[in-house]
């Protein structure tokens, strides 16, 4: 029960602060007042993926929404989603979506 509460609080924290580039496992653990190793073990056990992977997926999903808006430059979408620049967004996009942010925009703009 305590583990579920801790993981629930960590998920809420991630969803509230994913746009902050400095957000990390140690930062979440500190905000929740717990040990980072303990938190990552519980998070992975209950959620089924590492916290960093979950955070990157949140950021990519946010970037997807921004890229659907017509005039948001890719670099701006990267920063607004918590990435430190285009490179991080592009790598994460290719890994999670399968195409670059520019290709994603072209695919969905054609619809």
C-alpha positions as semicolon CSV with decimal commas, in nm:
position;residue;x (nm);y (nm);z (nm)
1;X;0,000;0,000;0,000
2;X;0,278;0,242;0,092
3;X;0,456;0,159;-0,234
4;X;0,144;0,237;-0,437
5;X;0,107;0,572;-0,263
6;X;0,473;0,655;-0,326
7;X;0,451;0,560;-0,693
8;X;0,122;0,749;-0,730
9;X;0,282;1,059;-0,582
10;X;0,583;1,021;-0,813
11;X;0,355;0,986;-1,118
12;X;0,165;1,299;-1,015
13;X;0,496;1,484;-0,972
14;X;0,616;1,372;-1,316
15;X;0,291;1,482;-1,481
16;X;0,308;1,822;-1,310
17;X;0,676;1,893;-1,383
18;X;0,778;1,699;-1,697
19;X;0,842;2,024;-1,886
20;X;1,131;2,108;-1,652
21;X;1,457;1,998;-1,817
22;X;1,616;1,948;-1,474
23;X;1,356;1,688;-1,367
24;X;1,530;1,362;-1,282
25;X;1,499;1,062;-1,054
26;X;1,704;1,228;-0,778
27;X;1,492;1,544;-0,806
28;X;1,166;1,345;-0,779
29;X;1,302;1,141;-0,487
30;X;1,409;1,458;-0,308
31;X;1,068;1,619;-0,365
32;X;0,900;1,310;-0,219
33;X;1,149;1,272;0,064
34;X;1,269;0,923;-0,021
35;X;1,577;0,737;-0,139
36;X;1,625;0,744;-0,520
37;X;1,722;0,376;-0,536
38;X;1,415;0,275;-0,337
39;X;1,191;0,494;-0,554
40;X;1,324;0,361;-0,884
41;X;1,287;0,000;-0,768
42;X;0,925;0,053;-0,659
43;X;0,839;0,264;-0,965
44;X;0,976;0,004;-1,208
45;X;0,804;-0,280;-1,023
46;X;0,462;-0,113;-1,022
47;X;0,465;0,089;-1,348
48;X;0,662;-0,165;-1,550
49;X;0,925;0,072;-1,687
50;X;1,204;0,290;-1,554
51;X;1,110;0,640;-1,446
52;X;1,337;0,799;-1,706
53;X;1,167;0,606;-1,989
54;X;0,826;0,712;-1,856
55;X;0,940;1,075;-1,838
56;X;1,072;1,068;-2,195
57;X;0,740;0,924;-2,318
58;X;0,553;1,206;-2,141
59;X;0,778;1,462;-2,304
60;X;0,745;1,305;-2,650
61;X;0,364;1,297;-2,618
62;X;0,365;1,666;-2,526
63;X;0,592;1,747;-2,820
64;X;0,355;1,554;-3,050
65;X;0,067;1,774;-2,937
66;X;0,272;2,089;-2,992
67;X;0,388;1,980;-3,337
68;X;0,026;1,936;-3,442
69;X;-0,018;2,310;-3,388
70;X;0,075;2,483;-3,712
71;X;0,327;2,748;-3,614
72;X;0,528;2,597;-3,329
73;X;0,892;2,557;-3,439
74;X;1,047;2,219;-3,359
75;X;1,311;2,379;-3,137
76;X;1,041;2,556;-2,937
77;X;0,844;2,230;-2,903
78;X;1,161;2,063;-2,774
79;X;1,220;2,323;-2,502
80;X;0,851;2,342;-2,408
81;X;0,844;1,964;-2,364
82;X;1,141;1,950;-2,128
83;X;1,415;1,858;-2,374
84;X;1,737;2,057;-2,366
85;X;1,727;2,110;-2,743
86;X;1,649;1,969;-3,086
87;X;1,894;1,680;-3,058
88;X;1,732;1,529;-2,751
89;X;1,386;1,563;-2,898
90;X;1,491;1,415;-3,232
91;X;1,661;1,113;-3,071
92;X;1,364;1,048;-2,842
93;X;1,119;1,096;-3,129
94;X;1,298;0,847;-3,352
95;X;1,315;0,594;-3,068
96;X;0,952;0,630;-2,952
97;X;0,762;0,741;-3,263
98;X;0,982;0,600;-3,539
99;X;1,024;0,923;-3,737
100;X;1,183;1,264;-3,684
101;X;0,973;1,553;-3,548
102;X;0,974;1,716;-3,893
103;X;0,854;1,396;-4,061
104;X;0,585;1,356;-3,795
105;X;0,461;1,707;-3,864
106;X;0,457;1,644;-4,242
107;X;0,268;1,316;-4,201
108;X;-0,005;1,470;-3,988
109;X;-0,021;1,798;-4,178
110;X;-0,114;1,597;-4,491
111;X;-0,429;1,463;-4,322
